[in-house]
PDB file of C-alpha atoms in Angstrom:
ATOM      1  CA  UNK B 283     124.485  94.324  78.320  1.00  0.00           C
ATOM      2  CA  UNK B 284     123.728  92.878  74.982  1.00  0.00           C
ATOM      3  CA  UNK B 285     123.009  89.439  76.547  1.00  0.00           C
ATOM      4  CA  UNK B 286     120.166  90.828  78.582  1.00  0.00           C
ATOM      5  CA  UNK B 287     116.972  91.165  77.188  1.00  0.00           C
ATOM      6  CA  UNK B 288     115.713  94.294  76.380  1.00  0.00           C
ATOM      7  CA  UNK B 289     119.109  95.885  77.515  1.00  0.00           C
ATOM      8  CA  UNK B 290     118.209  99.120  75.796  1.00  0.00           C
ATOM      9  CA  UNK B 291     115.640  99.834  77.877  1.00  0.00           C
ATOM     10  CA  UNK B 292     116.795  99.026  81.204  1.00  0.00           C
ATOM     11  CA  UNK B 293     118.582 101.083  83.488  1.00  0.00           C
ATOM     12  CA  UNK B 294     118.863  99.572  86.904  1.00  0.00           C
ATOM     13  CA  UNK B 295     122.490  98.764  86.315  1.00  0.00           C
ATOM     14  CA  UNK B 296     123.250 102.249  87.497  1.00  0.00           C
ATOM     15  CA  UNK B 297     121.897 103.430  91.119  1.00  0.00           C
ATOM     16  CA  UNK B 298     122.088 106.970  90.345  1.00  0.00           C
ATOM     17  CA  UNK B 299     123.127 109.309  87.193  1.00  0.00           C
ATOM     18  CA  UNK B 300     125.473 111.292  89.822  1.00  0.00           C
ATOM     19  CA  UNK B 301     128.624 109.323  90.790  1.00  0.00           C
ATOM     20  CA  UNK B 302     127.915 107.419  94.083  1.00  0.00           C
ATOM     21  CA  UNK B 303     129.537 104.625  96.345  1.00  0.00           C
ATOM     22  CA  UNK B 304     126.882 102.227  95.139  1.00  0.00           C
ATOM     23  CA  UNK B 305     128.104 102.447  91.494  1.00  0.00           C
ATOM     24  CA  UNK B 306     131.386 100.735  91.530  1.00  0.00           C
ATOM     25  CA  UNK B 307     131.256  98.786  88.375  1.00  0.00           C
ATOM     26  CA  UNK B 308     133.866  99.549  86.019  1.00  0.00           C
ATOM     27  CA  UNK B 309     132.087  99.081  82.864  1.00  0.00           C
ATOM     28  CA  UNK B 310     132.134 100.672  79.350  1.00  0.00           C
ATOM     29  CA  UNK B 311     128.702 101.637  79.941  1.00  0.00           C
ATOM     30  CA  UNK B 312     129.283 103.260  83.257  1.00  0.00           C
ATOM     31  CA  UNK B 313     132.165 104.981  81.644  1.00  0.00           C
ATOM     32  CA  UNK B 314     130.095 106.150  78.621  1.00  0.00           C
ATOM     33  CA  UNK B 315     127.340 107.441  80.712  1.00  0.00           C
ATOM     34  CA  UNK B 316     129.279 109.193  82.785  1.00  0.00           C
ATOM     35  CA  UNK B 317     131.156 110.929  80.044  1.00  0.00           C
ATOM     36  CA  UNK B 318     127.714 111.722  78.457  1.00  0.00           C
ATOM     37  CA  UNK B 319     126.537 113.283  81.443  1.00  0.00           C
ATOM     38  CA  UNK B 320     129.829 115.251  82.289  1.00  0.00           C
ATOM     39  CA  UNK B 321     129.935 116.757  78.884  1.00  0.00           C
ATOM     40  CA  UNK B 322     126.111 117.866  79.009  1.00  0.00           C
ATOM     41  CA  UNK B 323     126.776 119.566  82.633  1.00  0.00           C
ATOM     42  CA  UNK B 324     129.607 121.335  80.946  1.00  0.00           C
ATOM     43  CA  UNK B 325     127.332 122.390  77.793  1.00  0.00           C
ATOM     44  CA  UNK B 326     124.343 123.573  80.018  1.00  0.00           C
ATOM     45  CA  UNK B 327     126.629 125.725  82.144  1.00  0.00           C
ATOM     46  CA  UNK B 328     127.877 127.048  78.434  1.00  0.00           C
ATOM     47  CA  UNK B 329     124.928 127.376  76.532  1.00  0.00           C
ATOM     48  CA  UNK B 330     121.755 126.022  78.581  1.00  0.00           C
ATOM     49  CA  UNK B 331     119.174 127.389  75.907  1.00  0.00           C
ATOM     50  CA  UNK B 332     120.808 124.782  73.351  1.00  0.00           C
ATOM     51  CA  UNK B 333     120.659 122.029  75.635  1.00  0.00           C
ATOM     52  CA  UNK B 334     116.921 122.192  76.282  1.00  0.00           C
ATOM     53  CA  UNK B 335     115.308 120.291  73.323  1.00  0.00           C
ATOM     54  CA  UNK B 336     117.829 117.901  73.745  1.00  0.00           C
ATOM     55  CA  UNK B 337     116.710 117.093  77.663  1.00  0.00           C
ATOM     56  CA  UNK B 338     112.976 117.338  76.375  1.00  0.00           C
ATOM     57  CA  UNK B 339     113.844 114.733  74.133  1.00  0.00           C
ATOM     58  CA  UNK B 340     115.728 112.510  76.626  1.00  0.00           C
ATOM     59  CA  UNK B 341     112.428 113.081  79.107  1.00  0.00           C
ATOM     60  CA  UNK B 342     110.568 111.109  76.406  1.00  0.00           C
ATOM     61  CA  UNK B 343     112.953 108.385  75.731  1.00  0.00           C
ATOM     62  CA  UNK B 344     111.901 104.718  76.057  1.00  0.00           C
ATOM     63  CA  UNK B 345     115.698 104.110  76.885  1.00  0.00           C
ATOM     64  CA  UNK B 346     115.265 104.592  80.885  1.00  0.00           C
ATOM     65  CA  UNK B 347     119.188 105.467  81.023  1.00  0.00           C
ATOM     66  CA  UNK B 348     118.500 108.480  78.856  1.00  0.00           C
ATOM     67  CA  UNK B 349     115.171 109.517  80.471  1.00  0.00           C
ATOM     68  CA  UNK B 350     116.676 109.298  83.775  1.00  0.00           C
ATOM     69  CA  UNK B 351     119.734 111.775  82.458  1.00  0.00           C
ATOM     70  CA  UNK B 352     116.993 114.140  81.472  1.00  0.00           C
ATOM     71  CA  UNK B 353     115.570 114.108  85.285  1.00  0.00           C
ATOM     72  CA  UNK B 354     119.209 114.470  86.165  1.00  0.00           C
ATOM     73  CA  UNK B 355     119.975 117.541  84.305  1.00  0.00           C
ATOM     74  CA  UNK B 356     116.560 118.867  85.457  1.00  0.00           C
ATOM     75  CA  UNK B 357     117.186 118.611  89.171  1.00  0.00           C
ATOM     76  CA  UNK B 358     120.928 119.906  88.639  1.00  0.00           C
ATOM     77  CA  UNK B 359     119.885 123.155  86.945  1.00  0.00           C
ATOM     78  CA  UNK B 360     116.279 123.464  88.009  1.00  0.00           C
ATOM     79  CA  UNK B 361     116.055 127.097  87.380  1.00  0.00           C
ATOM     80  CA  UNK B 362     117.607 127.038  84.068  1.00  0.00           C
ATOM     81  CA  UNK B 363     114.811 124.737  82.969  1.00  0.00           C
ATOM     82  CA  UNK B 364     112.352 126.348  85.105  1.00  0.00           C
ATOM     83  CA  UNK B 365     109.115 125.399  82.580  1.00  0.00           C
ATOM     84  CA  UNK B 366     110.540 121.825  82.265  1.00  0.00           C
ATOM     85  CA  UNK B 367     111.067 121.042  86.005  1.00  0.00           C
ATOM     86  CA  UNK B 368     107.060 122.487  86.486  1.00  0.00           C
ATOM     87  CA  UNK B 369     105.654 120.387  83.619  1.00  0.00           C
ATOM     88  CA  UNK B 370     107.199 117.447  84.747  1.00  0.00           C
ATOM     89  CA  UNK B 371     106.596 117.753  88.654  1.00  0.00           C
ATOM     90  CA  UNK B 372     103.027 117.767  87.597  1.00  0.00           C
ATOM     91  CA  UNK B 373     103.089 114.953  85.505  1.00  0.00           C
ATOM     92  CA  UNK B 374     101.773 112.742  88.424  1.00  0.00           C
ATOM     93  CA  UNK B 375     102.479 109.376  86.745  1.00  0.00           C
ATOM     94  CA  UNK B 376     106.382 110.344  87.411  1.00  0.00           C
ATOM     95  CA  UNK B 377     105.448 109.536  91.183  1.00  0.00           C
ATOM     96  CA  UNK B 378     104.670 106.058  90.445  1.00  0.00           C
ATOM     97  CA  UNK B 379     107.552 105.197  87.893  1.00  0.00           C
ATOM     98  CA  UNK B 380     110.194 103.271  89.612  1.00  0.00           C
ATOM     99  CA  UNK B 381     112.223 103.223  86.518  1.00  0.00           C
ATOM    100  CA  UNK B 382     113.091 106.961  87.574  1.00  0.00           C
ATOM    101  CA  UNK B 383     112.852 106.700  91.168  1.00  0.00           C
ATOM    102  CA  UNK B 384     115.989 108.611  92.523  1.00  0.00           C
ATOM    103  CA  UNK B 385     116.474 111.258  90.050  1.00  0.00           C
ATOM    104  CA  UNK B 386     112.752 112.056  89.987  1.00  0.00           C
ATOM    105  CA  UNK B 387     112.972 112.297  93.941  1.00  0.00           C
ATOM    106  CA  UNK B 388     116.365 114.720  93.260  1.00  0.00           C
ATOM    107  CA  UNK B 389     113.693 116.829  90.877  1.00  0.00           C
ATOM    108  CA  UNK B 390     111.179 117.018  93.512  1.00  0.00           C
ATOM    109  CA  UNK B 391     113.696 118.093  96.226  1.00  0.00           C
ATOM    110  CA  UNK B 392     115.541 120.837  93.937  1.00  0.00           C
ATOM    111  CA  UNK B 393     112.336 121.556  92.068  1.00  0.00           C
ATOM    112  CA  UNK B 394     109.834 122.033  94.374  1.00  0.00           C
ATOM    113  CA  UNK B 395     110.382 125.862  95.212  1.00  0.00           C
ATOM    114  CA  UNK B 396     109.863 126.874  92.082  1.00  0.00           C
ATOM    115  CA  UNK B 397     106.161 125.670  91.847  1.00  0.00           C
ATOM    116  CA  UNK B 398     103.893 128.247  92.809  1.00  0.00           C
ATOM    117  CA  UNK B 399     101.523 128.097  95.863  1.00  0.00           C
ATOM    118  CA  UNK B 400      98.527 126.189  93.870  1.00  0.00           C
ATOM    119  CA  UNK B 401     100.837 123.981  92.290  1.00  0.00           C
ATOM    120  CA  UNK B 402     102.634 123.018  95.207  1.00  0.00           C
ATOM    121  CA  UNK B 403      99.474 122.253  97.095  1.00  0.00           C
ATOM    122  CA  UNK B 404      98.347 120.198  94.213  1.00  0.00           C
ATOM    123  CA  UNK B 405     101.145 118.153  94.363  1.00  0.00           C
ATOM    124  CA  UNK B 406     101.317 117.523  98.019  1.00  0.00           C
ATOM    125  CA  UNK B 407      97.558 116.197  97.631  1.00  0.00           C
ATOM    126  CA  UNK B 408      98.453 113.883  95.150  1.00  0.00           C
ATOM    127  CA  UNK B 409     101.410 112.505  97.405  1.00  0.00           C
ATOM    128  CA  UNK B 410      99.420 112.494 100.351  1.00  0.00           C
ATOM    129  CA  UNK B 411      96.587 110.536  98.239  1.00  0.00           C
ATOM    130  CA  UNK B 412      98.951 107.604  98.146  1.00  0.00           C
ATOM    131  CA  UNK B 413      99.619 105.506  95.176  1.00  0.00           C
ATOM    132  CA  UNK B 414      96.932 103.978  92.729  1.00  0.00           C
ATOM    133  CA  UNK B 415      94.560 101.423  94.421  1.00  0.00           C
ATOM    134  CA  UNK B 416      95.158  98.690  92.024  1.00  0.00           C
ATOM    135  CA  UNK B 417      98.890  99.152  92.329  1.00  0.00           C
ATOM    136  CA  UNK B 418      98.721  98.540  96.247  1.00  0.00           C
ATOM    137  CA  UNK B 419      96.578  95.585  95.842  1.00  0.00           C
ATOM    138  CA  UNK B 420      98.582  94.161  93.144  1.00  0.00           C
ATOM    139  CA  UNK B 421     101.766  94.151  95.332  1.00  0.00           C
ATOM    140  CA  UNK B 422      99.882  92.994  98.592  1.00  0.00           C
ATOM    141  CA  UNK B 423      98.320  90.112  96.652  1.00  0.00           C
ATOM    142  CA  UNK B 424     101.905  89.090  95.553  1.00  0.00           C
ATOM    143  CA  UNK B 425     103.436  89.888  99.089  1.00  0.00           C
ATOM    144  CA  UNK B 426     100.810  87.462 100.310  1.00  0.00           C
ATOM    145  CA  UNK B 427     101.001  84.853  98.113  1.00  0.00           C
ATOM    146  CA  UNK B 428     105.406  85.048  97.652  1.00  0.00           C
ATOM    147  CA  UNK B 429     105.999  85.711 101.053  1.00  0.00           C
ATOM    148  CA  UNK B 430     103.202  84.916 103.199  1.00  0.00           C
ATOM    149  CA  UNK B 431     102.395  88.091 104.934  1.00  0.00           C
ATOM    150  CA  UNK B 432      98.836  90.194 105.637  1.00  0.00           C
ATOM    151  CA  UNK B 433      97.841  91.696 102.609  1.00  0.00           C
ATOM    152  CA  UNK B 434      96.210  94.778 104.574  1.00  0.00           C
ATOM    153  CA  UNK B 435      99.011  95.059 106.757  1.00  0.00           C
ATOM    154  CA  UNK B 436     101.652  95.006 103.976  1.00  0.00           C
ATOM    155  CA  UNK B 437      98.906  97.692 101.925  1.00  0.00           C
ATOM    156  CA  UNK B 438      98.845 100.063 104.812  1.00  0.00           C
ATOM    157  CA  UNK B 439     102.692  99.781 105.508  1.00  0.00           C
ATOM    158  CA  UNK B 440     103.324 100.578 101.810  1.00  0.00           C
ATOM    159  CA  UNK B 441     101.264 103.540 101.517  1.00  0.00           C
ATOM    160  CA  UNK B 442     103.007 105.091 104.247  1.00  0.00           C
ATOM    161  CA  UNK B 443     106.691 104.380 103.243  1.00  0.00           C
ATOM    162  CA  UNK B 444     104.987 105.578  99.657  1.00  0.00           C
ATOM    163  CA  UNK B 445     103.944 108.533 100.660  1.00  0.00           C
ATOM    164  CA  UNK B 446     106.806 109.117 103.472  1.00  0.00           C
ATOM    165  CA  UNK B 447     109.598 108.667 100.523  1.00  0.00           C
ATOM    166  CA  UNK B 448     107.916 111.325  98.200  1.00  0.00           C
TER     167      UNK B 448
END
């Protein structure tokens, strides 16, 4: 990891915080992450209130893997951290943040029932409006220049997939 530029902030080396068939690397950092995850999950079961401030600090982290770990804990124990779950689901920039994709999508699934009706409607509206136009335009331009695809067609497909995935 030390050989990678900006390695401390990267988290793409791990597909998901939970164990999956996609994370087959048997690296030191995988072992450390799994041990930390398992210890935190046990701690939440013993004293959820004590873990709350740590989760909140993880959600503010520049180090992507710790931020993803914070989202993982929220999606695993949404009822124990309802206020944080609601706060993060109402932070619409999370919808666009690819660095937390998997864990945030899990939080959407597991935390959505905790939102009141007006908050649910606001979130659904934000999702149905799709990604920011400047992001779509930038991606479509890149796809046209680098892949030779029609920018308008790419934009329509990207927006549909973006909405569907959320």
